[in-house]
Tab-separated table of C-alpha atoms in Angstrom:
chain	number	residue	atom	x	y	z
A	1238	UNK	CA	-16.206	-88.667	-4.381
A	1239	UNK	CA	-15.179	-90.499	-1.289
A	1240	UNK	CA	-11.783	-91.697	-2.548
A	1241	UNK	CA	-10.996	-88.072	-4.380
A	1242	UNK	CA	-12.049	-85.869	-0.892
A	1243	UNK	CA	-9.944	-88.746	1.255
A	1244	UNK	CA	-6.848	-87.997	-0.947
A	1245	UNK	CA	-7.422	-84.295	-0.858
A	1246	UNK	CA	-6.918	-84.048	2.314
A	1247	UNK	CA	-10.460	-82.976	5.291
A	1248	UNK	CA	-9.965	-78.918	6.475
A	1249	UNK	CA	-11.167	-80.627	10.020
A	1250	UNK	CA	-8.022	-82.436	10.717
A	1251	UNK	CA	-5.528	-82.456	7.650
A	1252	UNK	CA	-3.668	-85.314	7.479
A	1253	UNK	CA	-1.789	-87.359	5.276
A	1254	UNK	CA	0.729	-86.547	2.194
A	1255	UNK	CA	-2.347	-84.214	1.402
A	1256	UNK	CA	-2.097	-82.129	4.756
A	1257	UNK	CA	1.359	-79.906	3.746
A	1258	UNK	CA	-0.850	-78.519	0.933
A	1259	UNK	CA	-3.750	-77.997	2.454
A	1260	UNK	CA	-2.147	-76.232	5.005
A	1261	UNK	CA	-0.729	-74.060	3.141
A	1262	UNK	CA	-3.995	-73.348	1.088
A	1263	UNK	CA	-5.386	-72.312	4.108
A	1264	UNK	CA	-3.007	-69.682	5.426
A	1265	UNK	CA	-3.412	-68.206	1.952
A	1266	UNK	CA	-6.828	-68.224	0.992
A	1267	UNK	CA	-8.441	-67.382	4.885
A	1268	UNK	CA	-5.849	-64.193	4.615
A	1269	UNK	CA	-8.839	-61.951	3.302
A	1270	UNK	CA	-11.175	-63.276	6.343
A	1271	UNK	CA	-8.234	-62.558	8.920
A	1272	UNK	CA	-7.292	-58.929	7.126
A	1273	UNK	CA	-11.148	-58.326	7.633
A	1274	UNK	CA	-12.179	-59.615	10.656
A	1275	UNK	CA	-8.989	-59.157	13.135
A	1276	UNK	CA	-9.372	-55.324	12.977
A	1277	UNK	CA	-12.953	-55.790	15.144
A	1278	UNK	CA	-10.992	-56.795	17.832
A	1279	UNK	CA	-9.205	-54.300	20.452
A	1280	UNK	CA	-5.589	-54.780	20.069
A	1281	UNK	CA	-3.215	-53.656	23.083
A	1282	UNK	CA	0.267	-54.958	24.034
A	1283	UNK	CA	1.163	-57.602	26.668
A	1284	UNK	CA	-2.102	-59.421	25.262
A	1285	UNK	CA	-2.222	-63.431	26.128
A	1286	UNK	CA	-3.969	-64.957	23.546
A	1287	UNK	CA	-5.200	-68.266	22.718
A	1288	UNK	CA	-5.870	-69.646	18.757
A	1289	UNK	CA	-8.389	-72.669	18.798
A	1290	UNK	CA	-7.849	-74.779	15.444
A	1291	UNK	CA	-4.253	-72.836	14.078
A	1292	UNK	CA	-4.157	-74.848	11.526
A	1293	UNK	CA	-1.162	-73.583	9.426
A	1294	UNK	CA	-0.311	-70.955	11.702
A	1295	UNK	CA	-1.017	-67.973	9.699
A	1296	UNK	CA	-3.229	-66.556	12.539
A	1297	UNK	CA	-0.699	-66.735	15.163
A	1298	UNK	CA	1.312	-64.828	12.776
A	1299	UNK	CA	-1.000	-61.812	11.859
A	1300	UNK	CA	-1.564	-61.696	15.818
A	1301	UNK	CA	2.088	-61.232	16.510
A	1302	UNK	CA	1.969	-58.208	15.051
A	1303	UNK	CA	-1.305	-57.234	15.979
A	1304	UNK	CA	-0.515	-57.186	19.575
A	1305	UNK	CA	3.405	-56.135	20.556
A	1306	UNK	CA	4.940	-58.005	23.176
A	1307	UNK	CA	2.247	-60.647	23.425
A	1308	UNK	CA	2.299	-64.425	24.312
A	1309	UNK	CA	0.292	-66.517	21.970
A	1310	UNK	CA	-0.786	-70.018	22.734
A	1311	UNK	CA	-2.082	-72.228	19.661
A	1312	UNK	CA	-3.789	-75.616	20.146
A	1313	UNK	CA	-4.720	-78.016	17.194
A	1314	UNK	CA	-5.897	-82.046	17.205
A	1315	UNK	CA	-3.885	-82.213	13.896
A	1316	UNK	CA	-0.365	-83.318	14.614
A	1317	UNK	CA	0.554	-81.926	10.656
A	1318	UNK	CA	-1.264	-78.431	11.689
A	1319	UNK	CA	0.925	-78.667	14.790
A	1320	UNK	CA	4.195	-79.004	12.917
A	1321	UNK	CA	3.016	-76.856	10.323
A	1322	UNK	CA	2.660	-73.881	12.791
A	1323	UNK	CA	5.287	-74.449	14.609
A	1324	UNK	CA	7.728	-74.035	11.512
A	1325	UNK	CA	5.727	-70.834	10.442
A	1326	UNK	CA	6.270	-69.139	13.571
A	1327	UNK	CA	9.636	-70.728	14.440
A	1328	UNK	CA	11.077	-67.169	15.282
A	1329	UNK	CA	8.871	-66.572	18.139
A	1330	UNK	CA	9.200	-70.648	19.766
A	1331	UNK	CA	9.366	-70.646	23.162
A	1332	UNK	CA	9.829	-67.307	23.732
A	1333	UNK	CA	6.266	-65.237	22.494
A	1334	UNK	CA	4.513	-68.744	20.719
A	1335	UNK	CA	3.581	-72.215	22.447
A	1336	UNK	CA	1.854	-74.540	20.285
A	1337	UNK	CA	0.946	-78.050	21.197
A	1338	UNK	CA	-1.802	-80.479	19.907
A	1339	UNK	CA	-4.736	-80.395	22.419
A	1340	UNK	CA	-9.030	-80.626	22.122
A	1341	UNK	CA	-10.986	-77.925	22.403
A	1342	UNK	CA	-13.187	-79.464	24.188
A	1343	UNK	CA	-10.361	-79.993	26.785
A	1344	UNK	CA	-8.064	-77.098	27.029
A	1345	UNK	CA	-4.593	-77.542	28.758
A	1346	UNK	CA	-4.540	-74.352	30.614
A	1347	UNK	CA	-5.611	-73.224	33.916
A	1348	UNK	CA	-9.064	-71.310	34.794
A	1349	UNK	CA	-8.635	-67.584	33.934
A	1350	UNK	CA	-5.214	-67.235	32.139
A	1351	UNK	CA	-6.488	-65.852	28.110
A	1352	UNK	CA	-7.251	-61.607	27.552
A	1353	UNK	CA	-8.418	-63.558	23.981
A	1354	UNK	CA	-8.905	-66.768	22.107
A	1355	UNK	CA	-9.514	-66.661	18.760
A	1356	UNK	CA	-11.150	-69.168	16.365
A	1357	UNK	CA	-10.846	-68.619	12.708
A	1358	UNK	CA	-12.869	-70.896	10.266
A	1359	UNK	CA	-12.762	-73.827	12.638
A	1360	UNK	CA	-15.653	-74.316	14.761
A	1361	UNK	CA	-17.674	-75.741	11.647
A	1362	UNK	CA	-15.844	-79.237	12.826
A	1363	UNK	CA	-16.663	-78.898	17.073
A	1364	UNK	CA	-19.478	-81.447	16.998
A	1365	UNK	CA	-18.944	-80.419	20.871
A	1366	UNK	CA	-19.882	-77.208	20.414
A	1367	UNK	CA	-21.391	-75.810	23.654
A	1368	UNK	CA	-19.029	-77.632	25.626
A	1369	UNK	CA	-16.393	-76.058	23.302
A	1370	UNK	CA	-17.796	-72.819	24.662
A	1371	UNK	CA	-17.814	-73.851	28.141
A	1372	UNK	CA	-14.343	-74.317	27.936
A	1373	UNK	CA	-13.161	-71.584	26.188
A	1374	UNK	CA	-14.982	-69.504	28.853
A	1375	UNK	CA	-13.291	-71.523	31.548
A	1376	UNK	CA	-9.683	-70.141	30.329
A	1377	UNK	CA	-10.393	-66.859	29.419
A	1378	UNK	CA	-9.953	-64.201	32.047
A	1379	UNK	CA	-12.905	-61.943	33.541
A	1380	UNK	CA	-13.897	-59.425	30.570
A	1381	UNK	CA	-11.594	-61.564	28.342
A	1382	UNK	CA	-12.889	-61.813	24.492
A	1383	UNK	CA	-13.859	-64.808	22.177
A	1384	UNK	CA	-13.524	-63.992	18.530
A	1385	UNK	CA	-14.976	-66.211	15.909
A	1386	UNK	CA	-14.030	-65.371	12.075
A	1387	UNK	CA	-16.433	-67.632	9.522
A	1388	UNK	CA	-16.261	-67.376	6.184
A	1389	UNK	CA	-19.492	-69.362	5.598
A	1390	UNK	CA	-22.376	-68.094	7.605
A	1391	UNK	CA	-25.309	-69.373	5.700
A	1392	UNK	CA	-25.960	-73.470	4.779
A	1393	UNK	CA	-28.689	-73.051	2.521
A	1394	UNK	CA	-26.280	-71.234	0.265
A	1395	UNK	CA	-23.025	-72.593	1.565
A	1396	UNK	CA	-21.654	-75.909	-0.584
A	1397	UNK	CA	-18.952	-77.745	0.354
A	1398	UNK	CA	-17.914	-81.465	-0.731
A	1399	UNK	CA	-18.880	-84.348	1.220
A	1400	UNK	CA	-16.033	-85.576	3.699
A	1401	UNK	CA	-15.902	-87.855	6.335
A	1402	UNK	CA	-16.409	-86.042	9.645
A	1403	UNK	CA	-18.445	-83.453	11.062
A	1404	UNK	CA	-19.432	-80.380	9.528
A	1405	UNK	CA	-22.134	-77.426	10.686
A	1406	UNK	CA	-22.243	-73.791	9.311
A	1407	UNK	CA	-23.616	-71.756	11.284
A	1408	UNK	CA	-25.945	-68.420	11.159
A	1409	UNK	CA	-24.588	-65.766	13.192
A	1410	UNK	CA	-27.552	-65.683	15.082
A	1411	UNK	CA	-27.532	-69.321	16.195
A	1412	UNK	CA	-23.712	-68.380	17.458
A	1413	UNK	CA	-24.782	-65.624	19.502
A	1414	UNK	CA	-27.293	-68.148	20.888
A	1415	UNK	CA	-25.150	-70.844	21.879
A	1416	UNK	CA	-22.622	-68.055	23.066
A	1417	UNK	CA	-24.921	-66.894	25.367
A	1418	UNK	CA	-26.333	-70.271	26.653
A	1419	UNK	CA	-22.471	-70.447	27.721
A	1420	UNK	CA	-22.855	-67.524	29.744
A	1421	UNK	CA	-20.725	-65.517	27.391
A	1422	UNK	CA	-21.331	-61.651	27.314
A	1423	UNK	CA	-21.561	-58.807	25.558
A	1424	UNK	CA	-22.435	-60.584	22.360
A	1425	UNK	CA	-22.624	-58.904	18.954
A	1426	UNK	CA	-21.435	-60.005	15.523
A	1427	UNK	CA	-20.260	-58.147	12.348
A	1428	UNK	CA	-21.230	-59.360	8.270
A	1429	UNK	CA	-18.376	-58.419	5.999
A	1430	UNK	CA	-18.560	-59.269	2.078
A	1431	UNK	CA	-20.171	-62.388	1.264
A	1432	UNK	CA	-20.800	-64.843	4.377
A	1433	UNK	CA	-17.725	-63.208	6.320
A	1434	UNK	CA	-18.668	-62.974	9.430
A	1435	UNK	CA	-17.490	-61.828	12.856
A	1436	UNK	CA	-18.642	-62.689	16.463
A	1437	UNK	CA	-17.662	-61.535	19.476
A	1438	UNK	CA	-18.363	-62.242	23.239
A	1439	UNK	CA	-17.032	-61.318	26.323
A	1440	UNK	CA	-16.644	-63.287	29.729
């Protein structure tokens, strides 16, 4: 099992002749999460927004859209989920999309600069997580919103295979909890079909 998961590639940090794939998976098969859970948020134009864990870039994508004449940051610790965004969203480089490889834990951006970060199907690997929080807080402007999009909500009933590295699924209400340990605001979370779910906070 080791050997098979190693060559398949780890949805924490894909890597390896595996990663392209995987990448690409992703995008595909999180596009029913994204279609459900993006429409919770409050779209307006001139947003600045900030996706934690891009991955394959697919969010930064949908968000173009979402939001007219917005400037999207993306930040990954995978230098393949780095490139692979970067080519999906090579229209909008350095004019509407930055993306650079960075920790959440240790953002690159100055106090009060994001109206939202997002996080879709990524903070299952922050073993960091309250001080994930922290920081996320740190960069998001007063009233500005954190959106997390899961598609697993529930470990007694979610399986995945055994891979190196951390892993943690959370209940929603355990995310509200840590959320508001962070002294995050306005807290609330949505359940879609299956373990979709989607919280949201406010600074």
């Amino acid at each position: 099992m080791e050997d098979r998961n190693r060559h398949a590639g780890h949805p924490e940090k894909p890597e390896g002749p595996a990663a392209a794939g995987m990448l690409e998976r992703m995008n595909s098969n999180h596009a029913p999460l994204r279609d459900w859970g993006l429409p919770h948020i409050t779209w307006t134009k001139g947003m600045r927004i900030l996706d934690v864990g891009c991955g394959g870039g697919a969010t930064i994508a949908d968000m173009l859209k979402l939001s007219p004449e917005s400037a999207i940051d993306g930040i990954d610790y995978s230098d393949e989920s780095v490139e692979a965004s970067r080519r999906l969203n090579a229209e909008h480089l350095g004019y509407r999309v930055d993306i650079r490889k960075a920790e959440v834990t240790s953002l690159p951006f100055v106090d009060n600069t994001f109206d939202l970060v997002t996080a879709v199907e990524t903070v299952y690997f922050w073993p960091e997580i309250d001080r994930a929080i922290r920081e996320i807080r740190r960069v998001l402007k007063p009233y500005g919103v954190f959106a997390i999009l899961n598609e697993g909500s529930d470990p007694e009933e979610t399986s995945w295979p055994d891979v190196d590295g951390f892993c943690r699924i959370y209940r929603p209400e355990e995310l509200t909890g840590l959320l508001r340990a962070a002294g995050m605001n306005a807290v609330r979370y949505y359940r879609g079909s299956g373990q979709y779910i989607c919280v949201l906070s406010r600074k």
